[in-house]
CSV table of N, CA, C and O in Angstrom, one decimal:
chain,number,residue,atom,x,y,z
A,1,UNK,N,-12.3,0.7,5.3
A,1,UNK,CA,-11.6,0.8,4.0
A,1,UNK,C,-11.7,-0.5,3.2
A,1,UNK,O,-11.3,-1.5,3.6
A,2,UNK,N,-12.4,-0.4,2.1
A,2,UNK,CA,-12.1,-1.9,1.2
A,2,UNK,C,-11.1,-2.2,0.9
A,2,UNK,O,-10.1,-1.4,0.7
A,3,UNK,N,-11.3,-3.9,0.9
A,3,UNK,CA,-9.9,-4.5,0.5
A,3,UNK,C,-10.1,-5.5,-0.4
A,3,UNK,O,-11.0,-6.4,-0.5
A,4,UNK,N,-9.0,-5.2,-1.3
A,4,UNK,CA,-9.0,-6.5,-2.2
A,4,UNK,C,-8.6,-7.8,-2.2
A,4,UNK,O,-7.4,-7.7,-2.3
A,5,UNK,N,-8.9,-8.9,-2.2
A,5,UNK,CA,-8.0,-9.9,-2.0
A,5,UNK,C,-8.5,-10.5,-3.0
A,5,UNK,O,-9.7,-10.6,-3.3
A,6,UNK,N,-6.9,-11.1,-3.6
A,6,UNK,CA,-7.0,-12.1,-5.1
A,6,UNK,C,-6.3,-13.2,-5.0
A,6,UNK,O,-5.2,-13.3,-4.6
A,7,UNK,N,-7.3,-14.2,-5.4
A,7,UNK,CA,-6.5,-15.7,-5.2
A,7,UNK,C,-6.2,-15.6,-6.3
A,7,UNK,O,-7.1,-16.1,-6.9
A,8,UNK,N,-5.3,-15.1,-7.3
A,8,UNK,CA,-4.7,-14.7,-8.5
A,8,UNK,C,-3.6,-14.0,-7.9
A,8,UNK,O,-3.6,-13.3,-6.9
A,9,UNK,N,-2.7,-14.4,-8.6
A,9,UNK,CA,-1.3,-13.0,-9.2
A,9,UNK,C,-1.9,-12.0,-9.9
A,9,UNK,O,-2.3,-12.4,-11.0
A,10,UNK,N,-2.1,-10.8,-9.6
A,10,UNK,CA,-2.8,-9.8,-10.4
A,10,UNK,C,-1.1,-9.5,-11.5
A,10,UNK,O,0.1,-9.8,-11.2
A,11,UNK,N,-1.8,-8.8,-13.1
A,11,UNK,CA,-0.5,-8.1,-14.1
A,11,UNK,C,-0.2,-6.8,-13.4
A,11,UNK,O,-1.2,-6.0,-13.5
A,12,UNK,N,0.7,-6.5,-12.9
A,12,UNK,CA,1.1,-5.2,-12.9
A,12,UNK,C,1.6,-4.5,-13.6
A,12,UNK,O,2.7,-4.6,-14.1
A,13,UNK,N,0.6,-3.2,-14.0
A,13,UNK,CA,1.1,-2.1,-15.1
A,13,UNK,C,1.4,-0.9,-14.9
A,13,UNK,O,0.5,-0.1,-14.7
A,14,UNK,N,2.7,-0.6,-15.1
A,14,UNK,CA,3.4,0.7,-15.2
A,14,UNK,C,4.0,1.6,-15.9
A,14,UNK,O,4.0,1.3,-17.1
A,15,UNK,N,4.4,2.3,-15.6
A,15,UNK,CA,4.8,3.6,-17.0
A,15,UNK,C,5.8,2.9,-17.7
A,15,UNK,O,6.0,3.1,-18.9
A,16,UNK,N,6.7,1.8,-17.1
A,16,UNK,CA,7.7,1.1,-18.0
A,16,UNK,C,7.3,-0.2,-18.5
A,16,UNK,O,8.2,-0.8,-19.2
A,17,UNK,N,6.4,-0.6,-18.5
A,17,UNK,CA,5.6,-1.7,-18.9
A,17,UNK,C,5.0,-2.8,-18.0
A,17,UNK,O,4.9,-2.4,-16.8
A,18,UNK,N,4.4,-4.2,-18.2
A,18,UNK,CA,4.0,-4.9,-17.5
A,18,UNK,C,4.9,-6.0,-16.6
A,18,UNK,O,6.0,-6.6,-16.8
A,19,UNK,N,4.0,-6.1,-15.4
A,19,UNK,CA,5.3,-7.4,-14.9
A,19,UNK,C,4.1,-8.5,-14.4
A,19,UNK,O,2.9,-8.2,-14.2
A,20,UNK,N,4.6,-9.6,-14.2
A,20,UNK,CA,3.9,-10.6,-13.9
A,20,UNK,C,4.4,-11.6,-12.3
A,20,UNK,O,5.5,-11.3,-11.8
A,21,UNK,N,4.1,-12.0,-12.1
A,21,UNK,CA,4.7,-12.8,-10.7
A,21,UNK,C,5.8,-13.5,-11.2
A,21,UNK,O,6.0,-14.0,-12.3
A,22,UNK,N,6.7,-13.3,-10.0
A,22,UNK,CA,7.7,-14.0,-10.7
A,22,UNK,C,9.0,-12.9,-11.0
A,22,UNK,O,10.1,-12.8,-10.4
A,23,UNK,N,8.5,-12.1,-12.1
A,23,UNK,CA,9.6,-11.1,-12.4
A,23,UNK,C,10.4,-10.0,-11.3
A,23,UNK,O,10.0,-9.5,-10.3
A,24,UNK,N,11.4,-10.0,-12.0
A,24,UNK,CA,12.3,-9.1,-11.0
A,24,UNK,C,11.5,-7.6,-11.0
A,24,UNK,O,11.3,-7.0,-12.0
A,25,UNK,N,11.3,-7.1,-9.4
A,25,UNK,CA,10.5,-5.9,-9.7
A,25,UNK,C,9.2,-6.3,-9.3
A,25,UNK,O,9.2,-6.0,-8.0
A,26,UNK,N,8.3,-6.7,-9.6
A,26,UNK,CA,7.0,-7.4,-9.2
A,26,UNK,C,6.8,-7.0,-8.0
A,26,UNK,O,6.1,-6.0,-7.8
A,27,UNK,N,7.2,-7.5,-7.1
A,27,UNK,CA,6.6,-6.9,-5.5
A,27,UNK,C,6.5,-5.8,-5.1
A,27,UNK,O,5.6,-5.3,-4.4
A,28,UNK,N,7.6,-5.0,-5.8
A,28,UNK,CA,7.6,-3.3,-5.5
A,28,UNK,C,6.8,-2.9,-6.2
A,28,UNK,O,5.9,-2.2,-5.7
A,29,UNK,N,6.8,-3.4,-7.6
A,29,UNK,CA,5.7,-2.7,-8.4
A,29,UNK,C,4.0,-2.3,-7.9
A,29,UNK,O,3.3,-1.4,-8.0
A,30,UNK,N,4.1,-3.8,-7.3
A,30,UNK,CA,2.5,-3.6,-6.5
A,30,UNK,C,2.5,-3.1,-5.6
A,30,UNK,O,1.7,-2.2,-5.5
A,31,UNK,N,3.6,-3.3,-4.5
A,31,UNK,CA,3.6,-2.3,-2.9
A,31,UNK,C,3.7,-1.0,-3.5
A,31,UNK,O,3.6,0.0,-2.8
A,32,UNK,N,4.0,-0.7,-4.7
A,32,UNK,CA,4.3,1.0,-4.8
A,32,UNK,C,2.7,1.5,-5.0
A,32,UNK,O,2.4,2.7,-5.0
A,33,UNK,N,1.5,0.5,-5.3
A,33,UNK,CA,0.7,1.2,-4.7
A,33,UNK,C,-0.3,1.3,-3.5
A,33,UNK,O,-1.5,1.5,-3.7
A,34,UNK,N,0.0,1.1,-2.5
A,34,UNK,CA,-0.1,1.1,-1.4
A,34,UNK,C,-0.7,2.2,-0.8
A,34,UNK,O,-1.8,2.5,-0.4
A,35,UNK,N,0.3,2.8,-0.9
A,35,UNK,CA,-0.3,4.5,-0.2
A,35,UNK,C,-1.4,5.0,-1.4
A,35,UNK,O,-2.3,5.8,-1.2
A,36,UNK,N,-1.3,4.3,-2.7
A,36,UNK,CA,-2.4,5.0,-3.6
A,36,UNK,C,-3.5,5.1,-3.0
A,36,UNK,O,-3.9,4.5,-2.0
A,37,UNK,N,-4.2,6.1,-4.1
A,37,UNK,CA,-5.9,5.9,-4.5
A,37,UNK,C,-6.2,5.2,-5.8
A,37,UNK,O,-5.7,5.2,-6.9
A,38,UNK,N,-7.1,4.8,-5.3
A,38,UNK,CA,-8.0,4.2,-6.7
A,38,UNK,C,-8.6,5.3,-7.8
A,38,UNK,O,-9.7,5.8,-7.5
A,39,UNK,N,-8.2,5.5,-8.6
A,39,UNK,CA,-8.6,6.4,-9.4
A,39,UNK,C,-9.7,6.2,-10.5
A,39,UNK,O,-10.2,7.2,-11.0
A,40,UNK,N,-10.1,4.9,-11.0
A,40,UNK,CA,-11.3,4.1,-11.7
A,40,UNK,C,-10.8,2.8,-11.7
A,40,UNK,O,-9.7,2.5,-11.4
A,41,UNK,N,-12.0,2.0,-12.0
A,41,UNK,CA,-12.4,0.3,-11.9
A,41,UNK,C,-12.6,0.0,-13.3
A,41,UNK,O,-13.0,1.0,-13.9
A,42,UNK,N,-12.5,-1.0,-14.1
A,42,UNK,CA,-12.9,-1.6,-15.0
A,42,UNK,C,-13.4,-2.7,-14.6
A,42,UNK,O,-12.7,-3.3,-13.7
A,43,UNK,N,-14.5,-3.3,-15.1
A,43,UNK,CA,-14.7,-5.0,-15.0
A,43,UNK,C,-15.8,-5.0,-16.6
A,43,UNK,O,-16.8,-4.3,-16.9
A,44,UNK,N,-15.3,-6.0,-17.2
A,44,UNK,CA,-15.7,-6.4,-18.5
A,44,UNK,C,-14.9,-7.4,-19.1
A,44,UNK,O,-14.0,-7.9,-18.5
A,45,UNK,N,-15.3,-7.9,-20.7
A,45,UNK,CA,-15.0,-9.2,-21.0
A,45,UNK,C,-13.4,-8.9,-21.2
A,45,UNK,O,-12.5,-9.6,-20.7
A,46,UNK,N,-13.3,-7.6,-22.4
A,46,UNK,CA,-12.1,-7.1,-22.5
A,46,UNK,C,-10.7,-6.7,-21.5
A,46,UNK,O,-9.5,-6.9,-21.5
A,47,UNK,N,-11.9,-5.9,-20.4
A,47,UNK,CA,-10.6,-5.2,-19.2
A,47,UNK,C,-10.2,-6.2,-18.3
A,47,UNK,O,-9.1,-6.4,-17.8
A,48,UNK,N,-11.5,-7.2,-18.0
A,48,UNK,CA,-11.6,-8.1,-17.1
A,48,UNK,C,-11.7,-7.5,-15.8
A,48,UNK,O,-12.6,-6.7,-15.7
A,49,UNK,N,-10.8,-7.9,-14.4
A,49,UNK,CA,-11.1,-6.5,-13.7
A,49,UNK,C,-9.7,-6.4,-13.4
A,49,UNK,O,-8.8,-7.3,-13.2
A,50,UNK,N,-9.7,-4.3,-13.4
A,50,UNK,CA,-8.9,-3.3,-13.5
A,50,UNK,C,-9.0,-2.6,-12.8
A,50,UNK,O,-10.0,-1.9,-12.9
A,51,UNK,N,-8.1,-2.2,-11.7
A,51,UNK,CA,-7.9,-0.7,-10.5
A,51,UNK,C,-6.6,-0.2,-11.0
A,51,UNK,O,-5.5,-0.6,-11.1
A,52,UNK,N,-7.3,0.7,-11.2
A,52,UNK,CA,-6.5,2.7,-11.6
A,52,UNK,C,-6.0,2.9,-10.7
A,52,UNK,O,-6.6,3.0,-9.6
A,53,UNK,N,-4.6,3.0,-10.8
A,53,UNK,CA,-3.7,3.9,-9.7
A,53,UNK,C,-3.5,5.3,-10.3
A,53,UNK,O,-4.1,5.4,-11.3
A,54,UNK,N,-2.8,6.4,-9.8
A,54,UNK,CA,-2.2,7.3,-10.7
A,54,UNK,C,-1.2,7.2,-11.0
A,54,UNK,O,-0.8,8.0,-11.8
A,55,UNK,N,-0.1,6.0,-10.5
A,55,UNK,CA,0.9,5.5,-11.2
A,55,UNK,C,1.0,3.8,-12.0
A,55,UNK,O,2.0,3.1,-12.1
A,56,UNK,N,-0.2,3.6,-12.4
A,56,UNK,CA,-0.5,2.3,-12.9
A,56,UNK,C,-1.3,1.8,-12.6
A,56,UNK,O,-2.1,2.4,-12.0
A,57,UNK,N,-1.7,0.3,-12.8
A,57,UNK,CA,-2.7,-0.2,-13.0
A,57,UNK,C,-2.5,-1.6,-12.3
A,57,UNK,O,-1.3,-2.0,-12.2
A,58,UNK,N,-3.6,-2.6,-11.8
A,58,UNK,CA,-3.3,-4.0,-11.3
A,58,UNK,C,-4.7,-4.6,-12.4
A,58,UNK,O,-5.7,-4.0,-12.6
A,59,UNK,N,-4.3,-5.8,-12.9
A,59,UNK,CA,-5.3,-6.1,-13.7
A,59,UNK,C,-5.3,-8.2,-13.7
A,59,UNK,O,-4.5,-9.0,-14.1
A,60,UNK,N,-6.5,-8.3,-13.1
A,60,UNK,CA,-7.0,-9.9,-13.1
A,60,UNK,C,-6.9,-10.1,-14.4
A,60,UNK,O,-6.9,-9.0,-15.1
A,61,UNK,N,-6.7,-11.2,-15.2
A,61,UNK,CA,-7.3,-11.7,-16.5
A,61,UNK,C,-6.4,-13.5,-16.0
A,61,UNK,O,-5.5,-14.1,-16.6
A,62,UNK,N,-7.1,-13.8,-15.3
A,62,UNK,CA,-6.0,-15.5,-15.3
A,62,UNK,C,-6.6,-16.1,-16.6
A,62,UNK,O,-7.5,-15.9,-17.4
A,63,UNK,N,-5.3,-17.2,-16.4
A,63,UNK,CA,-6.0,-18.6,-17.4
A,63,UNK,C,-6.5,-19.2,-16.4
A,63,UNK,O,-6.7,-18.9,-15.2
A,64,UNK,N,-6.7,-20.3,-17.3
A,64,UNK,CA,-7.3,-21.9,-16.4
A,64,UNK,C,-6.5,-22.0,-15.4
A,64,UNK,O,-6.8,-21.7,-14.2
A,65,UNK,N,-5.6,-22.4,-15.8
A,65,UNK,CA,-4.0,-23.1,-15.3
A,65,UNK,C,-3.9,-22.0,-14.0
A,65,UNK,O,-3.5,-22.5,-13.0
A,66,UNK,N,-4.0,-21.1,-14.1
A,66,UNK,CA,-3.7,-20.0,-12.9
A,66,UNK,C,-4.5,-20.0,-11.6
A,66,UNK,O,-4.1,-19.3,-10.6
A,67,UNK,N,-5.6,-20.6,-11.6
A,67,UNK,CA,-6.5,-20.5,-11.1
A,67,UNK,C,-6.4,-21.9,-9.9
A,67,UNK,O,-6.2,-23.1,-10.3
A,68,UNK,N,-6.6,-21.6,-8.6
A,68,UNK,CA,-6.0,-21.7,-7.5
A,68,UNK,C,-7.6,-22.3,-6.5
A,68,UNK,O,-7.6,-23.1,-5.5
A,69,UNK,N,-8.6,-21.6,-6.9
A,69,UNK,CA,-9.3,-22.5,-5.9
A,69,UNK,C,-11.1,-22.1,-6.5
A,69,UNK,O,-11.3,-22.4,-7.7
A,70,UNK,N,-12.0,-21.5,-5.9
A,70,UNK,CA,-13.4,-21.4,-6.4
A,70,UNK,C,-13.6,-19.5,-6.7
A,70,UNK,O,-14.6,-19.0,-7.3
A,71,UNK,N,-12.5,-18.6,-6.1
A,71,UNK,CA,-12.6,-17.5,-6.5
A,71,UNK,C,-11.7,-17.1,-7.3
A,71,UNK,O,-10.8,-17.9,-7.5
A,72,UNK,N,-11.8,-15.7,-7.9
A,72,UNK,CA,-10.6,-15.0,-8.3
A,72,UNK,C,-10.1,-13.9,-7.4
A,72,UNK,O,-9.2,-13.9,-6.6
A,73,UNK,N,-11.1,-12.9,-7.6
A,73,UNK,CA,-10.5,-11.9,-6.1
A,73,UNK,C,-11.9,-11.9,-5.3
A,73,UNK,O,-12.8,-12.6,-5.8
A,74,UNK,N,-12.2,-11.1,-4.1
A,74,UNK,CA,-13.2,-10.5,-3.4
A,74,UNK,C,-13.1,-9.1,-3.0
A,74,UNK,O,-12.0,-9.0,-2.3
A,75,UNK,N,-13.6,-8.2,-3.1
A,75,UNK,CA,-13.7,-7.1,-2.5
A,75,UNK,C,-14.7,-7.1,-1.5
A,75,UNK,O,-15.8,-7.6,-1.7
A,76,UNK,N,-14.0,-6.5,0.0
A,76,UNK,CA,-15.1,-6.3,1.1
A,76,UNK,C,-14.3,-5.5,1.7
A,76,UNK,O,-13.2,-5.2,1.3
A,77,UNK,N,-15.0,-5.0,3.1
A,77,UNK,CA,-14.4,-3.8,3.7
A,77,UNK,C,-15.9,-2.3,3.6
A,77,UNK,O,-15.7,-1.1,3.9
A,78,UNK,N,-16.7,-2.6,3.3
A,78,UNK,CA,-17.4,-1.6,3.3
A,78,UNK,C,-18.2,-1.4,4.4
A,78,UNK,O,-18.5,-2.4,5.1
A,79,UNK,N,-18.7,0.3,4.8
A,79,UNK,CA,-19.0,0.6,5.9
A,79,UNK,C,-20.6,-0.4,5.9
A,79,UNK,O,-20.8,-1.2,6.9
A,80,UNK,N,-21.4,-0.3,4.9
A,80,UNK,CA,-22.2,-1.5,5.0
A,80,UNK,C,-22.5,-2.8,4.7
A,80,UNK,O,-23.5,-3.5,4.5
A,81,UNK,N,-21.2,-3.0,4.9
A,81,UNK,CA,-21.1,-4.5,4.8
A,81,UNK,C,-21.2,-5.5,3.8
A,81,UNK,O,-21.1,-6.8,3.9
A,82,UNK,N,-21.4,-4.3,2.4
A,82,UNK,CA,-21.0,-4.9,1.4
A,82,UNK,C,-19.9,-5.8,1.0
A,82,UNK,O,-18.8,-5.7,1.6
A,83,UNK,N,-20.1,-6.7,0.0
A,83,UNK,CA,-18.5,-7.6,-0.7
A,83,UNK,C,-19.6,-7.7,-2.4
A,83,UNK,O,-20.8,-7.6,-2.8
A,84,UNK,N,-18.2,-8.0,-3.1
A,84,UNK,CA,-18.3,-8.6,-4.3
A,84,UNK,C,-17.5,-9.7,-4.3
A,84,UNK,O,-16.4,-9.7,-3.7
A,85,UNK,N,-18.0,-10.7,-5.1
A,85,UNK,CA,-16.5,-12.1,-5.3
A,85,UNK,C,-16.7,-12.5,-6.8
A,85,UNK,O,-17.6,-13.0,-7.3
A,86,UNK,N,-15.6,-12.3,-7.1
A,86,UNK,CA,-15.6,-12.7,-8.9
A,86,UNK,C,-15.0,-14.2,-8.7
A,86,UNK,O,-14.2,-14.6,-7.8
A,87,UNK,N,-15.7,-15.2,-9.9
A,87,UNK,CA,-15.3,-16.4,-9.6
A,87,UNK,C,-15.7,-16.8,-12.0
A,87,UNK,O,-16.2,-16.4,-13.1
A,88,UNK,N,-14.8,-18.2,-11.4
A,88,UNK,CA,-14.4,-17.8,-13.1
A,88,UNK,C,-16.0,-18.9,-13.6
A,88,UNK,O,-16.7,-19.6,-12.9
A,89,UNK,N,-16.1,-18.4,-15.1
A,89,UNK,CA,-17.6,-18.7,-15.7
A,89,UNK,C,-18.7,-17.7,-15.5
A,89,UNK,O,-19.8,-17.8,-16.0
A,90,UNK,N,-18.1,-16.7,-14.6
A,90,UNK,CA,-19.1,-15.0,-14.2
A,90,UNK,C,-18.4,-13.9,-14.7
A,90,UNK,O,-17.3,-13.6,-15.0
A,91,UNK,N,-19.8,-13.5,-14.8
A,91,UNK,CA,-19.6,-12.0,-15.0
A,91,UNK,C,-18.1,-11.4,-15.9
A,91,UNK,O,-18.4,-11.7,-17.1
A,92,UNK,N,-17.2,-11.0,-15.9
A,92,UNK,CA,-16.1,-10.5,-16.7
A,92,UNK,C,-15.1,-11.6,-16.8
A,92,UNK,O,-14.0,-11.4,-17.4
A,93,UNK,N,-15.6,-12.9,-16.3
A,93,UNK,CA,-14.6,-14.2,-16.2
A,93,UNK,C,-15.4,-15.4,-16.7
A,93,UNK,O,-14.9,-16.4,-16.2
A,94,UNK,N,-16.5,-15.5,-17.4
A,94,UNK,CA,-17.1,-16.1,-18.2
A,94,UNK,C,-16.2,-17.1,-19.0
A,94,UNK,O,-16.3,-18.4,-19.1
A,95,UNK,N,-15.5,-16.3,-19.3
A,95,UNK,CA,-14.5,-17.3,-20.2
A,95,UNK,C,-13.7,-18.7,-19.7
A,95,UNK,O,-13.4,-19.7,-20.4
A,96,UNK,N,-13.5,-18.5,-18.4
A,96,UNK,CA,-12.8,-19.4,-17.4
A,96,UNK,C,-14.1,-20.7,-17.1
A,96,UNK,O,-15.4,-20.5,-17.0
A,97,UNK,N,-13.6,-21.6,-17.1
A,97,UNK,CA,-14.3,-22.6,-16.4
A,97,UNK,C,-13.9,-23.7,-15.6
A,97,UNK,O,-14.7,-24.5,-15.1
């Protein structure tokens, strides 16, 4: 099963709006998708990168300042052994340096 891991606070977005680390709400917001499926991906300059729940959304876009070590998130967990690792100055995080 892939897994995501983000050296970021991902935004969490739901039918009542966004929450950020920190806010009251925030941890449930994300454990509520847990049992989800992934329903689509974004990664671009605009979306940055984005996983579709059917009840909301988790979305990377850090600043500088947020930014914690040489990645942002990694996805791995695949049956062949695939990973991706977004890191800032690439690909949909260009903008970071």
């Amino acid at each position: 099963m892939p897994i995501l891991t983000c050296d970021v606070f991902p935004v969490v977005h739901t039918e009542i709006g966004q929450l950020r680390e920190g806010q009251i709400g925030y941890g449930d917001a994300l454990r509520a998708f847990i049992p989800g499926h992934v329903v689509a991906t974004a990664e671009a300059f605009e979306a940055r990168l984005r996983v579709e729940f059917p009840n909301g959304a988790i979305v990377l876009r850090p600043s500088d300042d947020e930014l914690v070590g040489p990645e942002i998130a990694t996805l791995s967990g695949f049956v062949d052994s695939a990973w991706m690792c977004w890191r800032p100055g690439e690909d949909a995080f260009e903008y970071l340096h």
